[in-house]
Coordinates of C-alpha atoms in Angstrom, one line a residue:
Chain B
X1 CA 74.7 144.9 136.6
X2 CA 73.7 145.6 132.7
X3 CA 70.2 144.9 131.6
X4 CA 70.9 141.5 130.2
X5 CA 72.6 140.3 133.4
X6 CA 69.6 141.4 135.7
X7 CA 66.9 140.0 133.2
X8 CA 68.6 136.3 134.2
X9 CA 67.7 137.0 137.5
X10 CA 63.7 138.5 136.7
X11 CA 62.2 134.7 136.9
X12 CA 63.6 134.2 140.1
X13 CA 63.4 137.3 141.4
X14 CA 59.3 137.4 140.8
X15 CA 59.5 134.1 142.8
X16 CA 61.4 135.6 145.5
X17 CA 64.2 133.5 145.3
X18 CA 66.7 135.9 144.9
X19 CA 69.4 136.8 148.1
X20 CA 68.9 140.2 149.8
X21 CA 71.9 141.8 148.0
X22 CA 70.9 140.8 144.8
X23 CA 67.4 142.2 145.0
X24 CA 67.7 145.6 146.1
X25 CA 70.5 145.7 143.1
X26 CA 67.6 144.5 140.6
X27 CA 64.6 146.4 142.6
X28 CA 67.7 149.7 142.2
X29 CA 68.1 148.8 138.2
X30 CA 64.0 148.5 138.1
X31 CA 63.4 151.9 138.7
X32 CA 65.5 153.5 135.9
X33 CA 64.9 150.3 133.2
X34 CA 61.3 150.3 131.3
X35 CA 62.2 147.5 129.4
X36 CA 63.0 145.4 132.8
X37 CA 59.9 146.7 134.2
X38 CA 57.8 145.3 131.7
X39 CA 59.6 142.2 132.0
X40 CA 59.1 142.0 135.2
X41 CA 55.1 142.9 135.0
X42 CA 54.5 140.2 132.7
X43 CA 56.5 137.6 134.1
X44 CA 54.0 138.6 137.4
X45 CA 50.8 138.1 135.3
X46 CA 52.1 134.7 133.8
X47 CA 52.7 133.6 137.4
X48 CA 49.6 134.3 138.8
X49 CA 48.0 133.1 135.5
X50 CA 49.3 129.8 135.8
X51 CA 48.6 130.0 139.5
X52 CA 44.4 130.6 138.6
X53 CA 44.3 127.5 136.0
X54 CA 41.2 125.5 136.3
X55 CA 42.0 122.9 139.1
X56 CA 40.3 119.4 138.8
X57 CA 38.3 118.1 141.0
X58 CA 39.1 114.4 142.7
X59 CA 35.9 112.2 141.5
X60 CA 33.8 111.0 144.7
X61 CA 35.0 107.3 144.7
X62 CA 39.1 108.2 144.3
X63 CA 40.0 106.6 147.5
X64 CA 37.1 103.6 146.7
X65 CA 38.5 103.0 143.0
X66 CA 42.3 103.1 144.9
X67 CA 41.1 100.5 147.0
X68 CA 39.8 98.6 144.1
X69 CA 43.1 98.7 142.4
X70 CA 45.0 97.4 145.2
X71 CA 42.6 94.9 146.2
X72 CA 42.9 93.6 142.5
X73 CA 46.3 94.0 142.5
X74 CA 46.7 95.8 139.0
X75 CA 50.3 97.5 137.9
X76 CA 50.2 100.8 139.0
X77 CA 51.0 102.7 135.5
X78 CA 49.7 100.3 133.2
X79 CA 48.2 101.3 130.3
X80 CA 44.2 100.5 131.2
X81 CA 41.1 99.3 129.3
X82 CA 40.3 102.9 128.2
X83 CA 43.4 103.9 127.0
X84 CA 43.8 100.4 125.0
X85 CA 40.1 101.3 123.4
X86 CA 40.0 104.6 122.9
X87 CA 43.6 105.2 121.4
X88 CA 43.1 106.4 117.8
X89 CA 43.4 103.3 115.6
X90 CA 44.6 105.6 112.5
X91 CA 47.6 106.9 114.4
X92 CA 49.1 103.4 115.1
X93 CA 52.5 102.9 116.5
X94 CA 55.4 103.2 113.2
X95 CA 56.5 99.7 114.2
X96 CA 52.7 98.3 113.8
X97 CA 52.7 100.1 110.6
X98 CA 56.0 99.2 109.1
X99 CA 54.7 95.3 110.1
X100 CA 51.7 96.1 108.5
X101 CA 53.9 97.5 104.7
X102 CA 56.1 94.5 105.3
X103 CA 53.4 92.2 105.1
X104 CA 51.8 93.7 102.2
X105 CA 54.8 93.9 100.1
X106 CA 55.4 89.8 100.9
X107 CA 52.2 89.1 99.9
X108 CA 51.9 91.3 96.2
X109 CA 55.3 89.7 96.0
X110 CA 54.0 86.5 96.3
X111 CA 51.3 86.8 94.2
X112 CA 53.4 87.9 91.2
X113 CA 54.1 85.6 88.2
X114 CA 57.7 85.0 88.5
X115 CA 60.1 85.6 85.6
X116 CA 61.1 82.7 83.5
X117 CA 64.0 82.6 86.0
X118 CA 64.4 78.4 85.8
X119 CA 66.2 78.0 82.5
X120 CA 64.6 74.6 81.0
X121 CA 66.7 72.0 79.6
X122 CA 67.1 72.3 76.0
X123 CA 65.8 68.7 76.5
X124 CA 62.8 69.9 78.4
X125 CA 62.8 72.8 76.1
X126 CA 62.5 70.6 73.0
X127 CA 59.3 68.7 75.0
X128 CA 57.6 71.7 75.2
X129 CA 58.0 72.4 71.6
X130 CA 57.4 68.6 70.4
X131 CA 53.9 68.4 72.9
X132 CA 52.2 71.4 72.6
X133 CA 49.9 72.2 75.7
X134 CA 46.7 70.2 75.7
X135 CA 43.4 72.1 76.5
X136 CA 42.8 71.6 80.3
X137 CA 40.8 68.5 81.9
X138 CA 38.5 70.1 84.4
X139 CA 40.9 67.9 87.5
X140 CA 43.8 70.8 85.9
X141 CA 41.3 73.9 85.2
X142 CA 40.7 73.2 89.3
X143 CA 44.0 73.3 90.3
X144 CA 45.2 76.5 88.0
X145 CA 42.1 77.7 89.7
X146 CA 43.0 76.6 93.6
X147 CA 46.7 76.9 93.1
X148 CA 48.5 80.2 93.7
X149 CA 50.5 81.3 91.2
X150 CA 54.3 80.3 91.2
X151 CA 56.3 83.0 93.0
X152 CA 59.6 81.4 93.6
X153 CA 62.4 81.8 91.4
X154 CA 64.2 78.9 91.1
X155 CA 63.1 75.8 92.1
X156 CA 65.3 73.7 94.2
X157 CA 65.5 70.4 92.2
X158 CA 63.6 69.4 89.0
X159 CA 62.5 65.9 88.3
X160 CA 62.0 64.7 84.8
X161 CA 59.3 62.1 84.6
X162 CA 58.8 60.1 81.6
X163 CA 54.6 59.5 81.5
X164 CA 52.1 59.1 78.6
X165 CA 49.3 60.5 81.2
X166 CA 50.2 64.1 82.8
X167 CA 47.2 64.3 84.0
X168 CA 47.9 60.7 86.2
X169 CA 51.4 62.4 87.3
X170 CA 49.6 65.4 88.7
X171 CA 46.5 64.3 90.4
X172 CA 49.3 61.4 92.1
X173 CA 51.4 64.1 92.7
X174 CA 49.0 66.5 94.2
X175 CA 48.0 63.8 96.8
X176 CA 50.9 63.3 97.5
X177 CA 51.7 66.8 98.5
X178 CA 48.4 67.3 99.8
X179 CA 49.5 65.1 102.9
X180 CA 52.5 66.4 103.5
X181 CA 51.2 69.5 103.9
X182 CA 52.5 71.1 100.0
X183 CA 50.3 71.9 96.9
X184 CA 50.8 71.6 93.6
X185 CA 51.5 74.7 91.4
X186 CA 51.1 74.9 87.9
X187 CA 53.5 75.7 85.7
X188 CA 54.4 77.0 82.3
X189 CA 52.7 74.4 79.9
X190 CA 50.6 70.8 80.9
X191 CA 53.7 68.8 80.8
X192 CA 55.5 70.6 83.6
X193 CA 54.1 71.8 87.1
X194 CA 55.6 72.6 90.3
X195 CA 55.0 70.9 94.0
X196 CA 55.5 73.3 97.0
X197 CA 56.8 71.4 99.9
X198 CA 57.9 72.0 103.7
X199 CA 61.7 71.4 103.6
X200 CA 61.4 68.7 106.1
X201 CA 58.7 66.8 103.0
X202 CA 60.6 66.5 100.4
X203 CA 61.6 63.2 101.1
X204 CA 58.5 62.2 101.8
X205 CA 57.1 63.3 98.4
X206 CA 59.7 61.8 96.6
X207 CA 58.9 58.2 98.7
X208 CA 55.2 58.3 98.3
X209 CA 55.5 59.9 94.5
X210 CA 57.3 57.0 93.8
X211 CA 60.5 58.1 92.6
X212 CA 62.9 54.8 93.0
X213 CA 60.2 52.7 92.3
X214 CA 59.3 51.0 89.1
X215 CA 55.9 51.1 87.9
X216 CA 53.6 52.1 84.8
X217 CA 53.3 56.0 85.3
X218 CA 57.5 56.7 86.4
X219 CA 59.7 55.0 84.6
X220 CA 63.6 56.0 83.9
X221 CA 64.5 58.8 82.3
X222 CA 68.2 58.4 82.2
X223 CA 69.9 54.6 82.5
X224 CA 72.6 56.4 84.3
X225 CA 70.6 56.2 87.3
X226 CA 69.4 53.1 87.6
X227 CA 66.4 50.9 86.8
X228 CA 63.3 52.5 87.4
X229 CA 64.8 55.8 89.0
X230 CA 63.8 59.1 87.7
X231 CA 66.3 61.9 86.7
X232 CA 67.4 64.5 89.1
X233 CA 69.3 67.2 88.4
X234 CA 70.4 71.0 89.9
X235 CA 69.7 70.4 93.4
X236 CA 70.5 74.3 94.7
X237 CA 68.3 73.6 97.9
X238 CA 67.8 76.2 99.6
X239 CA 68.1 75.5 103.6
X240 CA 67.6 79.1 104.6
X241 CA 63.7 78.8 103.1
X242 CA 61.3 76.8 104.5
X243 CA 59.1 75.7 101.7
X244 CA 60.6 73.6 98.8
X245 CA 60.2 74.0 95.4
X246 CA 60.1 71.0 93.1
X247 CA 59.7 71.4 89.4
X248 CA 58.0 68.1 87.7
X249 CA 58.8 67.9 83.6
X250 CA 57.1 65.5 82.3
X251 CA 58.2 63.8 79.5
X252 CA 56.8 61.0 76.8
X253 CA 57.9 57.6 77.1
X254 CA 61.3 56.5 75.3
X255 CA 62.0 60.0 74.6
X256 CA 65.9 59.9 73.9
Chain S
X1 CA 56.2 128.2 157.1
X2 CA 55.1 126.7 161.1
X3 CA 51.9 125.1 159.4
X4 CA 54.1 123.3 156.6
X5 CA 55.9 121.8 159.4
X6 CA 52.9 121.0 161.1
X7 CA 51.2 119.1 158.1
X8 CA 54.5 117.3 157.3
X9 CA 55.1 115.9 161.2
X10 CA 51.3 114.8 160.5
X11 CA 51.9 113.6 157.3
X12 CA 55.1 111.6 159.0
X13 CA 52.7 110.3 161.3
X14 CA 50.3 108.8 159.4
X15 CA 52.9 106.7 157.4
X16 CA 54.4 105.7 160.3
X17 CA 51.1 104.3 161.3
X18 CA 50.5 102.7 157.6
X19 CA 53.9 100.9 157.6
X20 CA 52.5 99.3 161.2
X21 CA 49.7 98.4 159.2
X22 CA 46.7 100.7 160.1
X23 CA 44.4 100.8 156.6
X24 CA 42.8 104.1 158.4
X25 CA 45.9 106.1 158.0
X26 CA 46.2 105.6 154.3
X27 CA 42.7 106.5 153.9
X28 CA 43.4 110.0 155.6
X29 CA 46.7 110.3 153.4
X30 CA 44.5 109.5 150.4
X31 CA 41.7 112.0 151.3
X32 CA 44.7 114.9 152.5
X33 CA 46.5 114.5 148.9
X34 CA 44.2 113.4 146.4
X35 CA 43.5 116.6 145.5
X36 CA 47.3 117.8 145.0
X37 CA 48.1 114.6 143.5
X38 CA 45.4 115.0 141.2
X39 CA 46.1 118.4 140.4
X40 CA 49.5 118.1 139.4
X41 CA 48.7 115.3 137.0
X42 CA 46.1 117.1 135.5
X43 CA 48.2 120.2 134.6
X44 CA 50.8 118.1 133.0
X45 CA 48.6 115.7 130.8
X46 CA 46.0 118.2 130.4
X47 CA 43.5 115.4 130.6
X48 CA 41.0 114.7 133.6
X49 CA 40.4 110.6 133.2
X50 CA 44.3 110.0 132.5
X51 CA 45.5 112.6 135.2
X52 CA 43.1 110.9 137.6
X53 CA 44.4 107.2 137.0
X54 CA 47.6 108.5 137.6
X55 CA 46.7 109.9 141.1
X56 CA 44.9 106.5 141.6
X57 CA 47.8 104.6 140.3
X58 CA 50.2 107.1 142.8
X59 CA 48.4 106.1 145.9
X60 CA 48.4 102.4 144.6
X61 CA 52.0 102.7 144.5
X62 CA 52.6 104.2 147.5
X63 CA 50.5 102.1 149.6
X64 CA 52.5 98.9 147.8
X65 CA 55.8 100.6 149.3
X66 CA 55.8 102.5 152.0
X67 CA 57.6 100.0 153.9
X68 CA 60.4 101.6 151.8
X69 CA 59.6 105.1 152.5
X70 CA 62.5 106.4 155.3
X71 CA 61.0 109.8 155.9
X72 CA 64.3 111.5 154.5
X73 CA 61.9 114.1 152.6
X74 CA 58.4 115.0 152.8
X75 CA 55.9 112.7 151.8
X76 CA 54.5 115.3 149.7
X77 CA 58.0 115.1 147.8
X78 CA 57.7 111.5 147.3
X79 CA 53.8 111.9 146.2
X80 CA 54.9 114.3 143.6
X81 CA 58.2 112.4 142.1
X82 CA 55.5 109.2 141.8
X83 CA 52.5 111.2 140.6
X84 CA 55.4 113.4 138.0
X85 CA 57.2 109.7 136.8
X86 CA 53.5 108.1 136.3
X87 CA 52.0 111.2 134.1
X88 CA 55.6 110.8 132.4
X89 CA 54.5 107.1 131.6
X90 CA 51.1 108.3 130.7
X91 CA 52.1 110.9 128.2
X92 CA 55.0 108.7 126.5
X93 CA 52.4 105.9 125.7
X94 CA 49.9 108.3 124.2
X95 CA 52.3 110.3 122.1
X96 CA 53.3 107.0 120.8
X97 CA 50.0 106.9 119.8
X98 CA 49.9 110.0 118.4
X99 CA 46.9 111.5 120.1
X100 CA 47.0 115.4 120.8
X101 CA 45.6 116.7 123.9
X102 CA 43.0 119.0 124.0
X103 CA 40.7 120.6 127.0
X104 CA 37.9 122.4 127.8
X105 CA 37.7 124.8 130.4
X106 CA 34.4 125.4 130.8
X107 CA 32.5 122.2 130.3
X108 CA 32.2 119.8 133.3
X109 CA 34.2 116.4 133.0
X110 CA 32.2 113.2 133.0
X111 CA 33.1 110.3 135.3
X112 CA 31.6 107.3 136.4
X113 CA 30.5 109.1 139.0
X114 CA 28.8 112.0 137.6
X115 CA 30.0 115.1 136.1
X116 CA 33.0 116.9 137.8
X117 CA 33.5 120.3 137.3
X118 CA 36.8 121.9 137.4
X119 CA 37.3 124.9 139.8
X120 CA 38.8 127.9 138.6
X121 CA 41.2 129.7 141.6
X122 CA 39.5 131.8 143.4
X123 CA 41.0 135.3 142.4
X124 CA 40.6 136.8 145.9
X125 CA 43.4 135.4 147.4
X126 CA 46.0 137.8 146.1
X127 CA 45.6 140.9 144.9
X128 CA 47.7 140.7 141.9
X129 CA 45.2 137.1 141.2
X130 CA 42.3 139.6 141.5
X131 CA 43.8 141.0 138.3
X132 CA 44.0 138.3 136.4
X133 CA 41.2 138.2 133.5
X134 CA 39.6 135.4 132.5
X135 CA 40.4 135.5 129.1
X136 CA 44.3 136.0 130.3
X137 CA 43.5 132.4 132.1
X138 CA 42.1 131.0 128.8
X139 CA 45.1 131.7 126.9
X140 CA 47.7 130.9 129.2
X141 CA 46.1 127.2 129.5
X142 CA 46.5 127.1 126.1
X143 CA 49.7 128.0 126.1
X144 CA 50.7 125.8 128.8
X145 CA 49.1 123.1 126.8
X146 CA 51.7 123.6 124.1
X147 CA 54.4 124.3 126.6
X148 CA 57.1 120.7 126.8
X149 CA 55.6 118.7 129.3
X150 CA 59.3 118.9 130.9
X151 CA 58.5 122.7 131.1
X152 CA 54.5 122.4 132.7
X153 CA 56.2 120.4 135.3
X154 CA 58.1 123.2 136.8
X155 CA 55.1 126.0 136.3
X156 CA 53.1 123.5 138.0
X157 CA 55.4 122.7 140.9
X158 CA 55.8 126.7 141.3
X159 CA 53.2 128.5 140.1
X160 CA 50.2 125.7 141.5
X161 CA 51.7 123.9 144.1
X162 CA 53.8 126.9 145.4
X163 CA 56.9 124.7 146.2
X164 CA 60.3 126.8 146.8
X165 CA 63.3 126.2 143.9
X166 CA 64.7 124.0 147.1
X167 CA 61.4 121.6 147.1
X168 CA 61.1 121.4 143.4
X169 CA 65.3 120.5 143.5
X170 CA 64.0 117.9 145.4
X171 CA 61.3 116.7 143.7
X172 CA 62.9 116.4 140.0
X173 CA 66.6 115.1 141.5
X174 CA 68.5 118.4 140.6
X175 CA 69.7 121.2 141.8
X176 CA 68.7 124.3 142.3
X177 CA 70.1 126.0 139.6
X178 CA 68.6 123.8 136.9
X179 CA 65.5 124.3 138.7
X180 CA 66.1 128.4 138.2
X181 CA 67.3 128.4 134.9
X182 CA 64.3 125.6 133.8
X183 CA 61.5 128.0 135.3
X184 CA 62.6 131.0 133.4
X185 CA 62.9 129.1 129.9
X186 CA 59.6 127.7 130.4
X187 CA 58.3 130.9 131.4
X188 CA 60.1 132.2 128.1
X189 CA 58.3 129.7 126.1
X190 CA 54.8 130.2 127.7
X191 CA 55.3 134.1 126.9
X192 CA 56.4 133.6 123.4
X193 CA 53.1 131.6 123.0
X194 CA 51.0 133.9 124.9
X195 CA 52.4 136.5 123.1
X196 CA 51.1 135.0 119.8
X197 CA 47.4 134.9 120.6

């Protein structure tokens, strides 16, 4: 046997694990071989190395704290109370982390102004330009202050409402989505705003808002939809999300 | 090799007598292999409180199913293959959690029930143990801390609990060559480390 082929066999032969035969070939390639030798010594001095580790001691209530665990029935190998506290909270598991970046990202998303995504009208356009913004009641400075601002791109239907008193539409408006669990959001100038709704509202809003239904503050906006109705137009709703957006336009009586 | 056979017809005994139901013999079990239980946990966490719930956690599981324990090996077998697959579980959750082992030698460990110190082997049982230096035994438990915990198993089952290739076959599920080959690269690795203090 070469050198290579009997250091295989050192490990087990400092165990003693090796058959007759093959020993007395090693312990006859030992005695001409100082590389094998050394091999061989240190291989010894690791075993009885790991042999003299420190051994630990069995605290003096094992078998009591056994019993304990059996009486209480816990899992054996669970993870317990001291390993839940004292694992190092800054080394938390990648999943809890990647929650944790998922979460943050949705949230600086929704917190940023969206771009001017919703194309107006060029009817709605031409409002904006013919009724410049007023200055804000305080009943609209509190809800530019309480409402977040408008993250979604494109609302899912817009309603033009034809209204001498904005101000009227929105504080109805907000009540109305206030109990049905929306809010109101503002939007890019007084006459327009948006209502954030649980897909299931929406028709609830519309009922209470009182689209359909003839009165001083809604009246039609286009005869091709009836007596007191109120325009609708690109309905895109999207099912897959479960808030609604509605965009209001508000518009000045017997605007053309 | 008559005193092995000796403890393990003893051994058989009591869980004979614990599967008919008598709490005493579990308590002698407990008190016969807490130690060696405890030990090999210890060596392949590196940690006293977790290798000691994992002991605990053995005997828990062994007293919840012994009914199912046939007496084909030795009980020590089945102690170590619970006590090895637990201190698996153990170190799997923690490296989840990212937390590096590290342990003192010298200072005493503190438990609930005082401070427990950890014995060194004594080295007059061999003479070739006589030789080894304390500072040798310093840096080999830190290299064995380093070691794969797949390798500390094996050093452990040889080098501490003495067990022949055939027992340690028999403990990890595989044969005896993967048990040879397994030893001499972990005693490869531990003297590439050792070799680099």
């Amino acid at each position: 046997m070469n050198c290579r082929q009997i250091q295989k066999e050192l490990s087990a032969y400092v165990d003693n694990e090796v058959r007759p035969e093959l020993r007395a070939a090693i312990e006859s390639h030992l005695t001409g071989c100082p590389d094998c030798q050394r091999r061989v010594t240190e291989w010894q001095q690791l075993a009885a190395g790991v042999h003299a580790l420190p051994t630990a001691q069995p605290p003096p209530d094992f078998l009591r704290e056994v019993r304990r665990k059996i009486a209480d029935n816990t899992p054996a190998g669970t993870a317990t109370w001291r390993d839940r506290l004292f694992f190092p909270v800054w080394k938390v598991p990648l999943e809890a982390a990647a929650l944790v970046a998922v979460l943050a990202t949705a949230t600086f998303l929704l917190r940023t102004p969206p771009p001017p995504a919703a194309q107006p009208t060029s009817e709605a356009a031409a409002t904006d330009q013919l009724a410049p913004a007023p200055a804000a009641t305080p009943a609209i400075a509190e809800m530019r202050d309480k409402a977040p601002i408008l993250s979604r791109e494109v609302p899912a239907e817009k309603i033009i409402v034809e209204s001498a008193d904005a101000a009227g539409v929105r504080r109805r408006a907000a009540k109305s989505a206030n109990e049905l669990r929306g809010q109101v959001l503002l939007g890019r100038s007084a006459q327009e705003f948006w209502v954030e709704l649980p897909a299931d509202s929406v028709g609830g809003f519309k009922n209470q808002f009182g689209l359909g239904d003839r009165d001083d503050l809604l009246r039609k906006k286009d005869q091709a939809f009836g007596t007191g109705a109120v325009k609708e137009e690109s309905t895109t709703t999207n099912t897959a999300l479960p808030q609604v957006i509605l965009q209001i336009q508000i518009v000045p009586p017997n605007t053309p | 090799m008559e005193r092995v056979t000796t403890a393990a017809a003893t051994d058989r005994e009591l869980v004979a007598r614990l599967q008919r139901g008598e709490e005493a013999a579990f308590a002698e079990l407990v008190t016969r292999h807490q130690g060696r239980a405890l030990n090999v946990a210890y060596h392949v966490l590196r940690d006293h409180a977790d290798a000691t719930e994992v002991a605990q956690d053995a005997f828990v599981n062994i007293y919840r199913n012994i009914g199912t324990f046939r007496g084909d090996s030795e009980f020590t077998t089945w102690l170590h293959q619970i006590v090895l697959n637990l201190a698996r579980n153990k170190h799997r959750w923690w490296k989840r959690r990212g937390r590096q082992t590290t342990v003192s030698l010298d200072a005493p460990h503190e438990t609930s029930a005082g401070p427990v110190t950890r014995d060194v082997a004594s080295p007059t049982d061999a003479p070739d143990r006589a030789a080894v230096k304390a500072e040798l035994i310093q840096q080999i438990s830190a290299a064995m801390t380093r070691l794969p915990p797949k390798f500390r198993e094996v050093l452990v089952l040889r080098n501490v609990e003495d067990l022949s290739y055939d027992q340690i076959a028999a403990v990890l599920r595989c044969s005896v060559g993967t048990v040879k080959s397994r030893i001499a690269r972990a005693r490869e690795a531990l003297r590439a480390d050792w070799s680099r203090d």
